[in-house]
Short mmCIF file of C-alpha atoms in Angstrom, two decimals:
data_model
loop_
_atom_site.label_atom_id
_atom_site.label_comp_id
_atom_site.label_asym_id
_atom_site.label_seq_id
_atom_site.Cartn_x
_atom_site.Cartn_y
_atom_site.Cartn_z
CA MET A 174 -53.92 -10.44 2.03
CA ASP A 175 -54.54 -9.97 5.75
CA SER A 176 -51.19 -10.14 7.50
CA SER A 177 -52.84 -11.75 10.55
CA ALA A 178 -53.83 -14.72 8.40
CA GLN A 179 -50.28 -15.40 7.26
CA PRO A 180 -48.43 -18.27 8.95
CA ASP A 181 -45.99 -17.49 11.77
CA ARG A 182 -42.85 -19.18 10.45
CA ILE A 183 -40.84 -18.47 13.62
CA SER A 184 -43.36 -20.26 15.83
CA ASP A 185 -43.24 -23.30 13.54
CA LEU A 186 -39.57 -23.82 14.40
CA PRO A 187 -38.64 -26.43 17.04
CA ASP A 188 -37.46 -25.24 20.45
CA VAL A 189 -33.86 -26.25 19.76
CA LEU A 190 -33.65 -23.80 16.85
CA LEU A 191 -35.42 -21.02 18.78
CA VAL A 192 -32.87 -21.39 21.58
CA LEU A 193 -30.06 -20.97 19.04
CA ILE A 194 -31.74 -17.79 17.76
CA ILE A 195 -32.27 -16.16 21.16
CA SER A 196 -28.71 -17.13 22.17
CA CYS A 197 -27.53 -14.61 19.56
CA LEU A 198 -29.37 -11.81 21.41
CA SER A 199 -28.20 -9.77 24.38
CA LEU A 200 -29.60 -10.93 27.72
CA LYS A 201 -31.90 -7.90 27.87
CA GLN A 202 -33.33 -8.69 24.42
CA CYS A 203 -33.52 -12.35 25.32
CA VAL A 204 -35.68 -11.61 28.37
CA GLN A 205 -37.97 -9.43 26.25
CA THR A 206 -38.85 -12.44 24.07
CA SER A 207 -40.71 -13.93 27.06
CA GLU A 208 -43.53 -11.46 26.35
CA LEU A 209 -44.14 -12.79 22.84
CA SER A 210 -46.38 -15.71 23.81
CA LYS A 211 -46.98 -18.39 26.42
CA ARG A 212 -44.55 -20.71 24.65
CA TRP A 213 -41.73 -18.14 24.88
CA ARG A 214 -42.35 -17.45 28.57
CA SER A 215 -39.72 -19.92 29.79
CA LEU A 216 -37.85 -20.52 26.54
CA TYR A 217 -35.52 -17.57 27.13
CA LEU A 218 -34.08 -19.32 30.19
CA GLN A 219 -32.50 -21.89 27.86
CA THR A 220 -30.24 -19.35 26.17
CA LYS A 221 -26.62 -20.47 25.85
CA ASN A 222 -25.37 -16.88 26.02
CA VAL A 223 -25.69 -15.34 29.49
CA SER A 224 -24.26 -11.86 30.01
CA PHE A 225 -25.09 -9.66 32.98
CA LYS A 226 -24.34 -6.02 32.13
CA GLU A 227 -25.04 -3.51 34.86
CA SER A 228 -25.40 -0.78 32.21
CA ASP A 229 -28.34 -2.65 30.64
CA PHE A 230 -30.26 -2.46 33.90
CA LEU A 231 -29.17 0.89 35.35
CA SER A 232 -29.92 3.99 33.27
CA PRO A 233 -27.66 7.10 33.34
CA SER A 234 -30.24 8.91 35.48
CA VAL A 235 -30.04 6.12 38.08
CA TYR A 236 -26.23 6.32 38.08
CA ALA A 237 -26.46 10.05 38.73
CA ASN A 238 -28.48 9.56 41.93
CA PRO A 239 -26.43 7.85 44.71
CA ILE A 240 -29.46 6.50 46.60
CA ARG A 241 -31.21 5.20 43.51
CA ARG A 242 -27.94 3.67 42.31
CA VAL A 243 -27.46 1.70 45.54
CA MET A 244 -31.04 0.40 45.47
CA ALA A 245 -30.83 -0.48 41.78
CA ARG A 246 -27.54 -2.36 42.27
CA ILE A 247 -29.07 -4.41 45.08
CA ALA A 248 -31.99 -5.32 42.80
CA PHE A 249 -29.59 -6.13 39.95
CA VAL A 250 -27.50 -8.49 42.10
CA GLN A 251 -30.64 -10.24 43.35
CA TYR A 252 -31.81 -10.65 39.77
CA VAL A 253 -28.46 -12.18 38.76
CA ARG A 254 -28.57 -14.63 41.65
CA ARG A 255 -32.11 -15.76 40.81
CA TRP A 256 -31.19 -16.27 37.17
CA VAL A 257 -28.11 -18.36 38.02
CA ASP A 258 -30.18 -20.50 40.42
CA ARG A 259 -32.66 -21.23 37.61
CA ILE A 260 -30.05 -22.37 35.09
CA HIS A 261 -27.72 -24.32 37.39
CA ASP A 262 -28.23 -27.58 35.46
CA GLN A 263 -28.21 -26.45 31.82
CA PRO A 264 -25.27 -26.04 29.42
CA ILE A 265 -23.90 -22.55 28.63
CA ASP A 266 -21.44 -21.54 25.91
CA ALA A 267 -20.87 -17.90 26.87
CA PHE A 268 -20.97 -16.11 30.23
CA GLY A 269 -20.27 -12.49 31.08
CA ILE A 270 -20.40 -10.19 34.08
CA SER A 271 -19.85 -6.42 33.68
CA ILE A 272 -20.10 -4.40 36.88
CA SER A 273 -18.36 -1.17 37.90
CA GLU A 274 -17.28 -0.48 41.49
CA PRO A 275 -17.40 -4.18 42.51
CA LYS A 276 -15.82 -3.82 45.96
CA ALA A 277 -19.05 -4.33 47.90
CA ILE A 278 -20.05 -7.54 46.06
CA LEU A 279 -16.78 -9.45 45.78
CA ASP A 280 -18.41 -12.60 47.20
CA VAL A 281 -21.08 -12.51 44.48
CA ILE A 282 -18.48 -12.02 41.75
CA GLU A 283 -16.42 -14.91 43.10
CA SER A 284 -19.44 -17.21 42.98
CA LEU A 285 -20.34 -16.10 39.44
CA ILE A 286 -16.82 -16.78 38.15
CA ALA A 287 -16.91 -20.20 39.82
CA PHE A 288 -20.28 -20.86 38.14
CA ALA A 289 -18.81 -20.01 34.69
CA VAL A 290 -15.82 -22.28 35.28
CA ARG A 291 -18.08 -25.17 36.33
CA LYS A 292 -20.04 -24.70 33.11
CA ARG A 293 -16.81 -24.97 31.08
CA VAL A 294 -17.81 -21.96 28.99
CA LYS A 295 -16.14 -21.16 25.67
CA ASN A 296 -16.52 -17.38 25.87
CA LEU A 297 -15.99 -15.45 29.11
CA VAL A 298 -16.28 -11.74 29.96
CA LEU A 299 -15.05 -10.42 33.32
CA ASP A 300 -15.29 -6.63 33.09
CA PHE A 301 -15.09 -4.48 36.22
CA SER A 302 -14.08 -1.22 34.55
CA ASN A 303 -15.37 1.99 36.08
CA ARG A 304 -17.69 4.17 34.00
CA ALA A 305 -15.74 7.24 35.12
CA TRP A 306 -12.48 6.05 33.54
CA ARG A 307 -11.68 7.96 30.34
CA THR A 308 -8.04 6.87 29.82
CA PHE A 309 -5.48 4.87 31.79
CA HIS A 310 -4.44 8.17 33.43
CA ASN A 311 -7.76 8.16 35.35
CA ILE A 312 -7.24 4.69 36.80
CA ASN A 313 -6.04 4.33 40.37
CA PRO A 314 -4.53 0.82 40.77
CA GLN A 315 -5.95 0.73 44.31
CA ASP A 316 -9.46 0.75 42.78
CA LEU A 317 -8.76 -2.62 41.13
CA VAL A 318 -10.12 -5.12 43.64
CA VAL A 319 -11.14 -8.21 41.64
CA GLU A 320 -8.46 -10.85 41.11
CA VAL A 321 -8.89 -13.48 38.41
CA PRO A 322 -8.70 -16.91 40.09
CA GLN A 323 -6.37 -19.69 38.91
CA SER A 324 -9.41 -21.68 37.77
CA VAL A 325 -9.90 -19.22 34.87
CA TYR A 326 -6.27 -19.56 33.75
CA ASP A 327 -6.84 -23.36 33.77
CA LEU A 328 -10.13 -23.27 31.82
CA THR A 329 -9.08 -25.25 28.74
CA THR A 330 -12.44 -24.80 26.97
CA LEU A 331 -11.90 -21.04 26.58
CA GLU A 332 -11.94 -19.70 23.01
CA SER A 333 -12.56 -16.04 23.83
CA LEU A 334 -11.71 -14.03 26.96
CA ARG A 335 -12.29 -10.38 27.87
CA VAL A 336 -10.90 -9.07 31.16
CA GLY A 337 -11.19 -5.51 32.42
CA GLY A 338 -10.42 -3.68 35.66
CA CYS A 339 -8.75 -6.60 37.49
CA LYS A 340 -5.71 -6.57 39.78
CA ASN A 341 -2.59 -8.75 39.59
CA PHE A 342 -3.66 -10.09 36.21
CA ASP A 343 -1.03 -12.32 34.61
CA PRO A 344 -1.61 -12.85 30.85
CA SER A 345 1.34 -15.26 30.63
CA LYS A 346 -0.75 -17.87 32.46
CA LEU A 347 -3.10 -18.00 29.46
CA SER A 348 -0.42 -19.18 27.04
CA LYS A 349 -1.15 -22.86 27.69
CA LEU A 350 -4.82 -22.59 26.63
CA GLU A 351 -4.66 -24.07 23.14
CA LYS A 352 -8.24 -23.24 22.13
CA LEU A 353 -7.97 -19.56 23.12
CA LYS A 354 -8.12 -17.45 19.93
CA THR A 355 -9.43 -14.04 21.02
CA VAL A 356 -8.43 -11.92 24.03
CA SER A 357 -9.36 -8.40 25.10
CA PHE A 358 -7.80 -6.56 28.03
CA GLY A 359 -8.89 -3.21 29.49
CA GLY A 360 -7.91 -0.92 32.35
CA MET A 361 -5.07 -3.06 33.70
CA ASP A 362 -1.32 -3.36 34.20
CA LEU A 363 -0.23 -5.87 31.54
CA VAL A 364 3.00 -7.30 32.88
CA ASN A 365 4.19 -10.57 31.29
CA LEU A 366 2.16 -9.91 28.13
CA GLN A 367 5.05 -10.87 25.85
CA SER A 368 5.01 -14.48 27.02
CA LEU A 369 1.37 -14.83 25.93
CA LEU A 370 1.98 -13.19 22.55
CA LYS A 371 4.96 -15.40 21.71
CA ASN A 372 3.71 -18.76 22.94
CA SER A 373 -0.02 -18.85 22.23
CA LYS A 374 -2.20 -19.47 19.17
CA LEU A 375 -4.08 -16.20 19.50
CA GLU A 376 -5.71 -14.74 16.40
CA SER A 377 -7.10 -11.48 17.83
CA LEU A 378 -5.75 -9.10 20.49
CA THR A 379 -7.48 -5.97 21.84
CA MET A 380 -6.02 -3.68 24.51
CA ASN A 381 -7.85 -0.65 25.92
CA ASP A 382 -6.45 1.75 28.54
CA CYS A 383 -3.62 -0.56 29.64
CA TRP A 384 -0.13 0.18 30.88
CA GLY A 385 3.08 -1.66 31.73
CA ILE A 386 3.36 -2.90 28.13
CA ASP A 387 6.77 -4.07 26.90
CA PHE A 388 8.89 -1.85 24.66
CA GLU A 389 8.82 -4.64 22.10
CA MET A 390 5.76 -6.60 21.01
CA LYS A 391 6.68 -9.80 19.17
CA ILE A 392 3.48 -11.55 18.15
CA SER A 393 3.05 -15.19 17.16
CA GLY A 394 2.39 -16.18 13.57
CA ASP A 395 -1.30 -16.95 14.12
CA MET A 396 -2.28 -13.38 15.09
CA ARG A 397 -4.54 -11.77 12.47
CA GLU A 398 -5.98 -8.69 14.22
CA VAL A 399 -4.46 -6.20 16.69
CA ALA A 400 -6.46 -3.28 18.14
CA ILE A 401 -4.87 -0.87 20.64
CA LYS A 402 -6.67 2.05 22.28
CA ASN A 403 -5.25 4.62 24.72
CA CYS A 404 -2.43 2.48 26.08
CA ASP A 405 0.89 3.58 27.60
CA PHE A 406 4.00 2.56 25.64
CA PHE A 407 6.63 4.59 27.51
CA LEU A 408 7.15 6.81 24.43
CA SER A 409 8.12 4.04 22.00
CA CYS A 410 7.39 0.48 20.92
CA THR A 411 8.60 -1.94 18.24
CA PHE A 412 6.02 -4.25 16.68
CA ASP A 413 6.72 -7.61 15.08
CA LEU A 414 3.43 -8.55 13.37
CA PRO A 415 4.32 -11.22 10.78
CA LYS A 416 0.78 -12.19 9.74
CA VAL A 417 -1.46 -9.45 11.13
CA ASP A 418 -4.15 -8.50 8.60
CA ILE A 419 -5.94 -5.78 10.60
CA PHE A 420 -4.11 -3.15 12.67
CA LYS A 421 -6.04 -0.48 14.60
CA TYR A 422 -4.43 2.12 16.81
CA SER A 423 -6.08 4.86 18.85
CA GLY A 424 -4.30 7.06 21.37
CA ASP A 425 -1.28 9.31 21.82
CA ILE A 426 1.51 9.75 19.27
CA PHE A 427 4.46 7.50 20.05
CA CYS A 428 7.57 6.46 18.15
CA PHE A 429 6.49 3.17 16.58
CA GLU A 430 8.69 0.84 14.56
CA PHE A 431 7.51 -2.22 12.61
CA ASP A 432 10.01 -5.06 12.17
CA SER A 433 7.77 -7.26 10.04
CA MET A 434 4.21 -7.23 8.74
CA ASN A 435 2.22 -8.69 5.86
CA THR A 436 3.06 -7.28 2.45
CA ILE A 437 -0.67 -6.68 1.98
CA ILE A 438 -2.75 -5.64 5.03
CA SER A 439 -6.53 -5.56 4.73
CA GLU A 440 -7.10 -2.68 7.14
CA VAL A 441 -5.10 -0.02 8.99
CA GLU A 442 -6.92 2.48 11.23
CA LEU A 443 -5.21 5.40 13.00
CA ASP A 444 -7.05 7.63 15.47
CA PHE A 445 -5.37 10.31 17.56
CA GLY A 446 -8.61 11.90 18.75
CA VAL A 447 -7.36 11.85 22.35
CA LEU A 448 -5.14 14.79 21.34
CA ASP A 449 -7.78 16.67 19.37
CA ASN A 450 -8.61 19.08 22.21
CA GLU A 451 -5.02 20.22 22.58
CA ASN A 452 -3.71 23.45 21.07
CA ASP A 453 -3.21 22.66 17.37
CA GLU A 454 -0.25 25.00 17.17
CA LEU A 455 1.61 23.32 20.03
CA ASN A 456 4.47 21.27 18.51
CA ALA A 457 2.51 21.04 15.24
CA THR A 458 5.64 20.55 13.12
CA THR A 459 6.91 17.77 15.37
CA LYS A 460 3.54 16.01 15.48
CA GLY A 461 3.19 16.29 11.71
CA GLY A 462 6.63 14.80 11.19
CA MET A 463 5.94 11.92 13.57
CA LEU A 464 2.65 11.12 11.83
CA CYS A 465 4.25 11.17 8.38
CA GLN A 466 6.98 8.90 9.73
CA LEU A 467 4.38 6.58 11.28
CA LEU A 468 2.57 6.18 7.96
CA ASN A 469 5.87 5.51 6.22
CA ASN A 470 6.87 2.94 8.86
CA ILE A 471 3.57 1.06 8.83
CA LEU A 472 3.54 0.90 5.03
CA ASP A 473 7.29 0.31 4.77
CA TYR A 474 7.91 3.39 2.62
CA GLY A 475 5.50 2.23 -0.08
CA ARG A 476 6.59 -1.42 -0.16
CA ARG A 477 3.62 -2.56 1.97
CA THR A 478 -0.07 -2.13 1.05
CA ALA A 479 -2.99 -1.23 3.34
CA THR A 480 -6.04 -2.04 1.23
CA THR A 481 -8.19 0.13 3.52
CA LEU A 482 -6.65 3.06 5.39
CA THR A 483 -8.70 4.99 7.97
CA VAL A 484 -7.40 8.28 9.38
CA CYS A 485 -8.66 10.86 11.90
CA PRO A 486 -9.05 14.68 11.87
CA LEU A 487 -5.86 15.26 13.85
CA LEU A 488 -3.77 13.39 11.29
CA LEU A 489 -5.36 15.44 8.50
CA LYS A 490 -4.51 18.64 10.35
CA MET A 491 -0.95 17.72 11.29
CA ILE A 492 0.66 15.96 8.31
CA PRO A 493 0.73 19.14 6.15
CA ARG A 494 2.40 20.92 9.08
CA SER A 495 5.36 18.56 8.94
CA GLU A 496 8.65 20.21 8.06
CA HIS A 497 8.84 17.87 5.05
CA PRO A 498 5.29 16.70 4.17
CA HIS A 499 6.49 15.67 0.69
CA PHE A 500 8.51 12.91 2.39
CA LEU A 501 5.22 10.99 2.78
CA ARG A 502 5.68 8.05 0.41
CA PRO A 503 3.04 6.99 -2.16
CA LEU A 504 0.43 4.64 -0.68
CA LYS A 505 -1.02 1.64 -2.52
CA THR A 506 -4.32 2.05 -0.69
CA LYS A 507 -7.50 1.18 -2.62
CA HIS A 508 -10.00 2.44 -0.02
CA LEU A 509 -9.34 5.62 1.97
CA VAL A 510 -11.62 6.47 4.91
CA LEU A 511 -11.42 10.08 6.13
CA LYS A 512 -12.94 10.68 9.54
CA THR A 513 -13.26 14.43 9.32
CA LYS A 514 -15.04 17.52 10.61
CA LEU A 515 -14.32 19.23 7.27
CA HIS A 516 -12.62 22.09 9.07
CA PRO A 517 -10.34 24.22 6.88
CA LYS A 518 -7.39 23.01 8.98
CA GLU A 519 -8.00 19.54 7.52
CA PHE A 520 -8.24 20.53 3.83
CA ASN A 521 -4.53 20.40 2.99
CA GLY A 522 -4.27 17.01 4.70
CA ILE A 523 -7.12 15.68 2.56
CA ARG A 524 -5.36 16.90 -0.57
CA LEU A 525 -2.04 15.41 0.55
CA LEU A 526 -3.59 11.96 1.01
CA LEU A 527 -5.37 12.15 -2.36
CA ILE A 528 -1.99 12.90 -3.94
CA SER A 529 -0.40 10.00 -2.00
CA CYS A 530 -3.02 7.41 -3.06
CA PRO A 531 -2.65 7.21 -6.86
CA ASN A 532 -4.50 3.87 -7.07
CA LEU A 533 -7.48 4.87 -4.91
CA GLU A 534 -10.77 3.25 -5.95
CA THR A 535 -13.12 4.18 -3.08
CA LEU A 536 -13.15 7.30 -0.91
CA THR A 537 -15.29 7.34 2.25
CA ILE A 538 -15.87 10.65 4.04
CA ASP A 539 -17.13 9.88 7.56
CA LEU A 540 -18.38 13.23 8.86
CA LEU A 541 -17.89 13.84 12.57
CA PRO A 542 -19.73 16.54 14.55
CA PRO A 543 -19.61 19.47 14.39
CA SER A 544 -19.17 19.58 10.62
CA SER A 545 -20.97 22.92 10.31
CA ILE A 546 -18.15 24.90 11.98
CA ALA A 547 -16.07 24.38 8.87
CA THR A 548 -17.99 27.18 7.19
CA ALA A 549 -17.47 29.59 10.07
CA SER A 550 -14.18 31.20 9.09
CA SER A 551 -11.01 30.96 7.06
CA TYR A 552 -7.81 29.48 8.39
CA VAL A 553 -4.36 30.76 7.33
CA GLY A 554 -5.68 31.93 3.99
CA ILE A 555 -7.89 28.86 3.43
CA ASP A 556 -11.41 29.99 2.56
CA PRO A 557 -13.86 27.07 2.98
CA HIS A 558 -16.17 28.63 0.38
CA THR A 559 -13.58 28.75 -2.41
CA TYR A 560 -10.90 26.17 -1.51
CA TRP A 561 -12.52 23.31 -3.45
CA MET A 562 -13.19 25.46 -6.52
CA GLN A 563 -9.58 25.08 -7.66
CA ASN A 564 -9.26 23.03 -10.83
CA ILE A 565 -6.52 20.78 -9.51
CA SER A 566 -7.06 17.05 -9.92
CA TYR A 567 -4.85 14.13 -8.98
CA LYS A 568 -3.98 10.83 -10.59
CA CYS A 569 -6.51 8.79 -8.60
CA MET A 570 -9.35 11.08 -9.74
CA ARG A 571 -8.35 10.81 -13.38
CA LYS A 572 -7.58 7.07 -13.42
CA SER A 573 -9.08 4.98 -10.61
CA LEU A 574 -11.51 6.68 -8.16
CA LYS A 575 -14.91 5.16 -9.02
CA HIS A 576 -16.85 5.38 -5.78
CA VAL A 577 -17.38 8.12 -3.16
CA VAL A 578 -19.30 7.47 0.07
CA VAL A 579 -20.33 10.16 2.56
CA LYS A 580 -21.63 9.15 6.00
CA ASN A 581 -23.71 11.53 8.15
CA PHE A 582 -24.53 13.72 5.17
CA VAL A 583 -26.89 16.63 6.00
CA GLY A 584 -26.41 18.81 2.92
CA GLU A 585 -24.32 21.59 4.51
CA ALA A 586 -22.30 23.90 2.25
CA ASN A 587 -18.93 22.43 3.30
CA GLU A 588 -20.12 18.94 2.32
CA LEU A 589 -21.45 20.13 -1.04
CA ASN A 590 -18.24 22.02 -1.85
CA ILE A 591 -15.97 18.98 -1.58
CA LEU A 592 -18.51 16.75 -3.35
CA ARG A 593 -18.78 19.15 -6.29
CA TYR A 594 -14.98 19.13 -6.49
CA LEU A 595 -14.78 15.32 -6.50
CA ILE A 596 -17.57 15.02 -9.08
CA ARG A 597 -16.06 17.70 -11.29
CA CYS A 598 -12.59 16.12 -11.24
CA GLY A 599 -13.97 12.59 -11.59
CA CYS A 600 -15.90 13.52 -14.72
CA GLU A 601 -12.96 15.03 -16.57
CA SER A 602 -11.93 13.29 -19.79
CA GLU A 603 -12.49 9.56 -19.02
CA HIS A 604 -15.49 9.91 -16.64
CA VAL A 605 -13.87 7.60 -14.06
CA LEU A 606 -16.18 8.41 -11.13
CA GLU A 607 -19.29 6.22 -11.34
CA ARG A 608 -21.33 6.77 -8.19
CA VAL A 609 -21.67 8.89 -5.08
CA GLU A 610 -23.54 7.41 -2.11
CA LEU A 611 -24.80 9.78 0.60
CA TYR A 612 -25.98 8.43 3.96
CA MET A 613 -27.89 10.68 6.35
CA PRO A 614 -27.73 10.20 10.16
CA PHE A 615 -30.38 7.77 11.42
CA ASP A 616 -31.84 10.37 13.80
CA LEU A 617 -32.25 13.20 11.26
CA ASP A 618 -35.68 14.87 11.61
CA LYS A 619 -38.15 15.06 8.73
CA ARG A 620 -37.39 18.66 7.77
CA ARG A 621 -33.62 18.21 7.69
CA LYS A 622 -34.01 14.91 5.87
CA LYS A 623 -35.92 16.66 3.07
CA PHE A 624 -33.22 19.35 2.96
CA ALA A 625 -30.51 16.70 2.54
CA TYR A 626 -32.51 14.87 -0.15
CA ASP A 627 -32.95 18.14 -2.08
CA ARG A 628 -29.21 18.79 -1.96
CA SER A 629 -28.45 15.27 -3.22
CA GLU A 630 -30.80 15.81 -6.15
CA MET A 631 -29.03 19.07 -6.89
CA LEU A 632 -25.73 17.18 -7.04
CA GLN A 633 -27.28 14.63 -9.38
CA ARG A 634 -28.41 17.36 -11.75
CA SER A 635 -24.88 18.77 -11.86
CA SER A 636 -23.51 15.64 -13.54
CA GLU A 637 -25.12 13.20 -15.95
CA HIS A 638 -22.19 10.78 -15.74
CA VAL A 639 -22.30 10.09 -11.98
CA ARG A 640 -25.13 8.31 -10.17
CA VAL A 641 -25.90 10.07 -6.87
CA SER A 642 -28.00 8.23 -4.28
CA CYS A 643 -29.16 9.30 -0.82
CA ALA A 644 -30.35 7.06 2.02
CA GLN A 645 -30.48 6.97 5.82
CA LEU A 646 -28.00 5.14 8.04
CA LEU A 647 -29.43 2.37 10.19
CA LYS A 648 -29.28 2.76 13.95
CA MET A 649 -26.41 0.68 15.34
#
């Protein structure tokens, strides 16, 4: 049947439903719908989700050229003003403005914030973070020039708020907003945060590149998700997370204590990649001990369960270097996610976690670049070509591990070696392992894709009891 003769079901929908659909798109995608047909030409202006992101309009090449950047920013600000003038009388649910280096356009930003407040929006983004900031160490407080007005603290319709790169921000003033459930802070001094955490009904908290955080974080009973990235805790912090179900931490290694948490946590993610460029041998024993202690503290020495546990390459490298790695308590984790470069330095850490997860059901190996260097050389007697040939299996492989997932699979020798090991051990006696899913990078070229497919078929031929599949990751 000719596809051109088939009915256009989208066009049959009423305008009110089309507006709901395009309101789920980014502003850039929303504008692109105006090219679909004459009917769509003005429909995009009715979107209830308006977000002006400078990065959507200025490419990296424009940022790199000072003259082009200035001209492009002028055009961007003019575009924003025209858009706001067009929609001055229509309702909006979400509004966002994300601009770096805002000093020259403070009057425009002030008017945009006032516009969002007048619209009584539910979701608000005020992000003035600089693209050059990598961690809070790169932030000069004098570069923070935008101050959140009192009208935002008084906006009782707010359900979600993201604030970045603002000066004199006072989170305690948000504690009276009863509808506010989700907050995200970035690139700021977070004084008075504790008052918000204790007295609000927040369900989700995200902090990126912040400092001035209290030594003790006592969080209200409604909080379900906490995500912390590259923040300064003055060497230590005690968490009281009575009902948190998802805990994600990325940054430096600090002394963390946990007063209370759920007995069963859906997800724990630990990423110390910020330290991955440091000398691995520098204080390796101390780092390994602190990481073992951190795992024990989070999981209450085996009395608390993280259903899904995600760890990073640095943790894999350091925990075997601890003076007492056997002090790592058994974990009740069902799904273990290893973010790894498959370097020989990480092999003993992988084994240690397999030993420590006797009830493991799913193992995900998320390969990070450059995975190929793992085949380059041995490390302290660890030969990447022979390490996984040892016939040593662990309880999870013999009793519970049914599913192995590999992301960014390209069929390299280091990937095949560990997969052969897992398949071999999973097929012993009771044939516990059922399937292995391999996902290639979305941007893999045709030749390398065929190579990866061939290697997956080779793995399939090596075992008749395990189903091996290979597919391509979707572009995010």
